[in-house]
PDB file of C-alpha atoms in Angstrom:
ATOM      1  CA  MET A  30      54.042   3.853  27.994  1.00 51.00           C
ATOM      2  CA  ASN A  31      54.979   5.790  24.879  1.00 62.00           C
ATOM      3  CA  VAL A  32      52.577   8.237  23.160  1.00 65.00           C
ATOM      4  CA  GLN A  33      53.503   9.221  19.540  1.00 67.00           C
ATOM      5  CA  TYR A  34      51.887  11.899  17.365  1.00 65.00           C
ATOM      6  CA  GLY A  35      52.495  12.000  13.615  1.00 67.00           C
ATOM      7  CA  VAL A  36      53.904   8.434  13.507  1.00 70.00           C
ATOM      8  CA  ARG A  37      52.563   5.717  11.286  1.00 72.00           C
ATOM      9  CA  ALA A  38      51.118   2.768  13.080  1.00 73.00           C
ATOM     10  CA  PRO A  39      53.305  -0.350  13.173  1.00 66.00           C
ATOM     11  CA  TRP A  40      52.284  -3.022  10.647  1.00 64.00           C
ATOM     12  CA  ILE A  41      49.416  -0.955   9.211  1.00 67.00           C
ATOM     13  CA  GLY A  42      49.879  -0.724   5.490  1.00 61.00           C
ATOM     14  CA  GLY A  43      53.203  -0.220   3.765  1.00 59.00           C
ATOM     15  CA  ASP A  44      55.046  -3.271   5.098  1.00 57.00           C
ATOM     16  CA  THR A  45      54.440  -6.070   2.604  1.00 60.00           C
ATOM     17  CA  SER A  46      55.776  -8.691   5.045  1.00 59.00           C
ATOM     18  CA  ALA A  47      53.104  -7.843   7.542  1.00 68.00           C
ATOM     19  CA  LEU A  48      49.641  -9.305   7.840  1.00 80.00           C
ATOM     20  CA  ASN A  49      46.959  -6.556   7.510  1.00 86.00           C
ATOM     21  CA  TRP A  50      43.238  -6.579   7.658  1.00 92.00           C
ATOM     22  CA  ARG A  51      40.694  -3.670   7.524  1.00 93.00           C
ATOM     23  CA  ARG A  52      37.022  -3.224   7.453  1.00 97.00           C
ATOM     24  CA  SER A  53      34.807  -0.108   7.351  1.00 97.00           C
ATOM     25  CA  PHE A  54      31.734   0.394   9.417  1.00 98.00           C
ATOM     26  CA  HIS A  55      28.811   2.833   9.257  1.00 98.00           C
ATOM     27  CA  GLY A  56      29.291   5.843  11.563  1.00 97.00           C
ATOM     28  CA  ARG A  57      26.725   4.654  14.119  1.00 97.00           C
ATOM     29  CA  VAL A  58      27.076   3.522  17.746  1.00 97.00           C
ATOM     30  CA  ASP A  59      25.473   0.176  16.997  1.00 97.00           C
ATOM     31  CA  GLU A  60      28.410  -0.619  14.649  1.00 98.00           C
ATOM     32  CA  ILE A  61      30.962  -0.649  17.497  1.00 98.00           C
ATOM     33  CA  GLY A  62      29.884  -4.199  18.474  1.00 97.00           C
ATOM     34  CA  GLY A  63      30.564  -5.278  14.837  1.00 98.00           C
ATOM     35  CA  ALA A  64      34.043  -3.674  15.011  1.00 98.00           C
ATOM     36  CA  ARG A  65      34.704  -5.658  18.234  1.00 97.00           C
ATOM     37  CA  ASP A  66      33.544  -8.856  16.657  1.00 97.00           C
ATOM     38  CA  PHE A  67      35.766  -8.264  13.557  1.00 97.00           C
ATOM     39  CA  VAL A  68      38.844  -7.837  15.785  1.00 96.00           C
ATOM     40  CA  GLY A  69      37.815 -10.763  18.039  1.00 95.00           C
ATOM     41  CA  PHE A  70      37.411 -13.051  15.043  1.00 95.00           C
ATOM     42  CA  LEU A  71      40.825 -12.097  13.624  1.00 93.00           C
ATOM     43  CA  LEU A  72      42.642 -12.469  16.939  1.00 91.00           C
ATOM     44  CA  ALA A  73      40.627 -15.447  18.291  1.00 90.00           C
ATOM     45  CA  ASN A  74      42.645 -17.687  20.564  1.00 84.00           C
ATOM     46  CA  THR A  75      45.526 -15.204  20.876  1.00 83.00           C
ATOM     47  CA  ARG A  76      46.663 -13.334  24.005  1.00 84.00           C
ATOM     48  CA  PHE A  77      45.785 -10.092  22.235  1.00 87.00           C
ATOM     49  CA  ALA A  78      42.047 -10.567  21.574  1.00 92.00           C
ATOM     50  CA  GLU A  79      40.535  -9.079  24.697  1.00 94.00           C
ATOM     51  CA  GLN A  80      42.850  -5.961  24.796  1.00 94.00           C
ATOM     52  CA  ALA A  81      42.455  -5.403  21.069  1.00 95.00           C
ATOM     53  CA  GLU A  82      38.725  -5.560  21.243  1.00 97.00           C
ATOM     54  CA  PHE A  83      38.634  -3.070  24.142  1.00 96.00           C
ATOM     55  CA  ALA A  84      41.038  -0.670  22.354  1.00 96.00           C
ATOM     56  CA  VAL A  85      39.040  -0.791  19.127  1.00 97.00           C
ATOM     57  CA  SER A  86      35.758  -0.133  21.045  1.00 97.00           C
ATOM     58  CA  GLU A  87      37.325   2.984  22.665  1.00 95.00           C
ATOM     59  CA  PHE A  88      38.836   4.314  19.494  1.00 95.00           C
ATOM     60  CA  ALA A  89      35.637   3.761  17.549  1.00 97.00           C
ATOM     61  CA  GLY A  90      33.525   5.443  20.273  1.00 95.00           C
ATOM     62  CA  ASN A  91      35.869   8.406  20.254  1.00 93.00           C
ATOM     63  CA  ALA A  92      35.715   8.680  16.459  1.00 94.00           C
ATOM     64  CA  LEU A  93      31.925   8.706  16.564  1.00 96.00           C
ATOM     65  CA  ARG A  94      31.733  11.304  19.373  1.00 93.00           C
ATOM     66  CA  HIS A  95      34.424  13.623  18.266  1.00 92.00           C
ATOM     67  CA  THR A  96      34.703  13.525  14.485  1.00 94.00           C
ATOM     68  CA  ILE A  97      32.699  13.673  11.280  1.00 95.00           C
ATOM     69  CA  SER A  98      32.562   9.878  11.382  1.00 96.00           C
ATOM     70  CA  GLY A  99      29.630  10.117  13.810  1.00 96.00           C
ATOM     71  CA  GLN A 100      27.596  12.392  11.616  1.00 95.00           C
ATOM     72  CA  ARG A 101      24.978  11.396   9.047  1.00 95.00           C
ATOM     73  CA  GLY A 102      26.653   9.411   6.282  1.00 96.00           C
ATOM     74  CA  GLY A 103      29.913   8.996   8.294  1.00 97.00           C
ATOM     75  CA  TRP A 104      31.940   5.886   8.684  1.00 97.00           C
ATOM     76  CA  PHE A 105      35.120   4.612  10.475  1.00 97.00           C
ATOM     77  CA  CYS A 106      37.631   1.944   9.446  1.00 97.00           C
ATOM     78  CA  VAL A 107      39.206  -0.656  11.701  1.00 97.00           C
ATOM     79  CA  HIS A 108      42.713  -1.841  10.956  1.00 95.00           C
ATOM     80  CA  VAL A 109      44.458  -4.851  12.419  1.00 93.00           C
ATOM     81  CA  GLY A 110      48.074  -5.669  11.625  1.00 88.00           C
ATOM     82  CA  MET A 111      50.899  -7.860  12.799  1.00 78.00           C
ATOM     83  CA  GLY A 112      54.430  -8.460  11.688  1.00 67.00           C
ATOM     84  CA  ALA A 113      55.174 -11.425   9.512  1.00 57.00           C
ATOM     85  CA  ASN A 114      54.364 -14.567  11.415  1.00 51.00           C
ATOM     86  CA  GLY A 115      53.092 -12.341  14.272  1.00 52.00           C
ATOM     87  CA  MET A 116      56.657 -11.441  15.250  1.00 51.00           C
ATOM     88  CA  ALA A 117      58.603  -8.177  15.425  1.00 49.00           C
ATOM     89  CA  ILE A 118      61.979  -7.291  16.631  1.00 43.00           C
ATOM     90  CA  SER A 119      61.678  -5.097  19.741  1.00 43.00           C
ATOM     91  CA  ASP A 120      63.746  -2.042  20.537  1.00 45.00           C
ATOM     92  CA  HIS A 121      65.688  -4.184  22.931  1.00 43.00           C
ATOM     93  CA  GLY A 122      66.810  -6.571  20.129  1.00 48.00           C
ATOM     94  CA  GLY A 123      64.740  -9.668  21.087  1.00 50.00           C
ATOM     95  CA  PRO A 124      61.684 -10.988  19.233  1.00 52.00           C
ATOM     96  CA  ARG A 125      58.295 -10.385  20.642  1.00 57.00           C
ATOM     97  CA  ALA A 126      54.741 -11.029  19.532  1.00 65.00           C
ATOM     98  CA  THR A 127      53.033  -7.885  18.472  1.00 79.00           C
ATOM     99  CA  VAL A 128      49.747  -6.755  17.102  1.00 88.00           C
ATOM    100  CA  CYS A 129      48.590  -3.216  16.133  1.00 90.00           C
ATOM    101  CA  VAL A 130      44.919  -2.202  16.140  1.00 94.00           C
ATOM    102  CA  ALA A 131      43.748   1.139  14.846  1.00 94.00           C
ATOM    103  CA  VAL A 132      40.681   3.204  13.876  1.00 96.00           C
ATOM    104  CA  ARG A 133      40.594   5.711  11.061  1.00 96.00           C
ATOM    105  CA  ASP A 134      38.065   8.487  11.364  1.00 96.00           C
ATOM    106  CA  LEU A 135      36.952  11.193   8.915  1.00 96.00           C
ATOM    107  CA  GLY A 136      38.539  14.054  10.795  1.00 94.00           C
ATOM    108  CA  GLY A 137      36.795  17.302  11.813  1.00 88.00           C
ATOM    109  CA  SER A 138      37.856  19.952  14.208  1.00 78.00           C
ATOM    110  CA  GLY A 139      40.928  19.365  16.222  1.00 75.00           C
ATOM    111  CA  ILE A 140      43.342  16.594  16.807  1.00 74.00           C
ATOM    112  CA  PRO A 141      42.710  13.529  19.053  1.00 72.00           C
ATOM    113  CA  ALA A 142      44.292  14.196  22.503  1.00 70.00           C
ATOM    114  CA  ILE A 143      45.905  11.143  23.858  1.00 66.00           C
ATOM    115  CA  GLU A 144      46.381  12.241  27.506  1.00 63.00           C
ATOM    116  CA  VAL A 145      47.115   9.755  30.145  1.00 57.00           C
ATOM    117  CA  ARG A 146      46.889  11.400  33.585  1.00 57.00           C
ATOM    118  CA  GLU A 147      47.918   9.484  36.641  1.00 58.00           C
ATOM    119  CA  ASP A 148      45.394  11.332  38.835  1.00 56.00           C
ATOM    120  CA  HIS A 149      42.484  10.381  36.650  1.00 51.00           C
ATOM    121  CA  GLU A 150      39.933   8.444  38.809  1.00 54.00           C
ATOM    122  CA  SER A 151      38.371   6.541  35.957  1.00 51.00           C
ATOM    123  CA  ARG A 152      40.621   3.883  34.469  1.00 52.00           C
ATOM    124  CA  GLY A 153      38.396   3.662  31.299  1.00 61.00           C
ATOM    125  CA  GLY A 154      39.210   4.862  27.833  1.00 78.00           C
ATOM    126  CA  LEU A 155      42.679   5.791  26.691  1.00 79.00           C
ATOM    127  CA  ALA A 156      44.038   5.628  30.248  1.00 80.00           C
ATOM    128  CA  ALA A 157      43.051   1.966  30.493  1.00 85.00           C
ATOM    129  CA  ILE A 158      44.559   1.231  27.033  1.00 89.00           C
ATOM    130  CA  ALA A 159      47.800   2.946  28.119  1.00 83.00           C
ATOM    131  CA  GLU A 160      48.087   0.435  30.980  1.00 84.00           C
ATOM    132  CA  PHE A 161      48.489  -2.501  28.558  1.00 87.00           C
ATOM    133  CA  ALA A 162      49.648  -0.923  25.222  1.00 89.00           C
ATOM    134  CA  VAL A 163      53.319  -0.790  24.288  1.00 86.00           C
ATOM    135  CA  THR A 164      52.682   2.385  22.338  1.00 86.00           C
ATOM    136  CA  LEU A 165      49.656   4.618  21.610  1.00 88.00           C
ATOM    137  CA  GLY A 166      49.769   6.894  18.653  1.00 88.00           C
ATOM    138  CA  CYS A 167      47.897   9.183  16.298  1.00 88.00           C
ATOM    139  CA  ASP A 168      48.602  10.212  12.692  1.00 89.00           C
ATOM    140  CA  GLY A 169      46.642  12.427  10.390  1.00 88.00           C
ATOM    141  CA  SER A 170      44.948  15.833  10.372  1.00 89.00           C
ATOM    142  CA  PRO A 171      41.439  17.321  10.825  1.00 90.00           C
ATOM    143  CA  GLN A 172      41.264  17.654   7.019  1.00 91.00           C
ATOM    144  CA  ARG A 173      42.243  14.184   5.984  1.00 91.00           C
ATOM    145  CA  GLY A 174      41.185  12.177   9.112  1.00 93.00           C
ATOM    146  CA  HIS A 175      43.088  10.491  11.870  1.00 92.00           C
ATOM    147  CA  LEU A 176      44.446   7.034  12.545  1.00 92.00           C
ATOM    148  CA  VAL A 177      44.526   6.354  16.276  1.00 92.00           C
ATOM    149  CA  TRP A 178      46.396   3.219  17.136  1.00 92.00           C
ATOM    150  CA  ALA A 179      47.746   0.940  19.866  1.00 92.00           C
ATOM    151  CA  GLU A 180      50.590  -1.447  19.630  1.00 89.00           C
ATOM    152  CA  LEU A 181      50.049  -4.472  21.842  1.00 89.00           C
ATOM    153  CA  GLY A 182      52.930  -6.734  22.612  1.00 80.00           C
ATOM    154  CA  LEU A 183      54.575  -9.015  25.159  1.00 59.00           C
ATOM    155  CA  PRO A 184      58.245  -9.564  25.906  1.00 46.00           C
ATOM    156  CA  GLU A 185      58.216 -13.126  24.540  1.00 45.00           C
ATOM    157  CA  ALA A 186      56.715 -14.797  21.549  1.00 41.00           C
ATOM    158  CA  ALA A 187      53.694 -17.138  22.066  1.00 40.00           C
TER     159      ALA A 187
END
């Protein structure tokens, strides 16, 4: 599993050949279910839906707990992106289906720590996402906010 800091999320913005969706939510815990539903709707009947919903729930929960997004008047934004036709070329040269899910927060003090420790007893949170994500990453700063993302992919196309 690869963790990247200061790296833009695959397929999120910039690439005009990619499919991108985003939606903002109020910075309240009761909005996490809406974020999951948004991702589930976009990825319905794909092999990525369940993992993407879980990742977005974790990222949104962390944004609300640890950043300005969870304070009065805060918000977070969910991004979902995939390569054109849902395909990307892997580092190994072959095509693979890939989806990237991300949550943008409003920043605050500190930088999100994506730590995956093997000795961690609980397999929840980022450690659980690390078990199925191709890559986890974070871009941004406390001043302008962070985009925490996971690239989900499989060796072969659907």
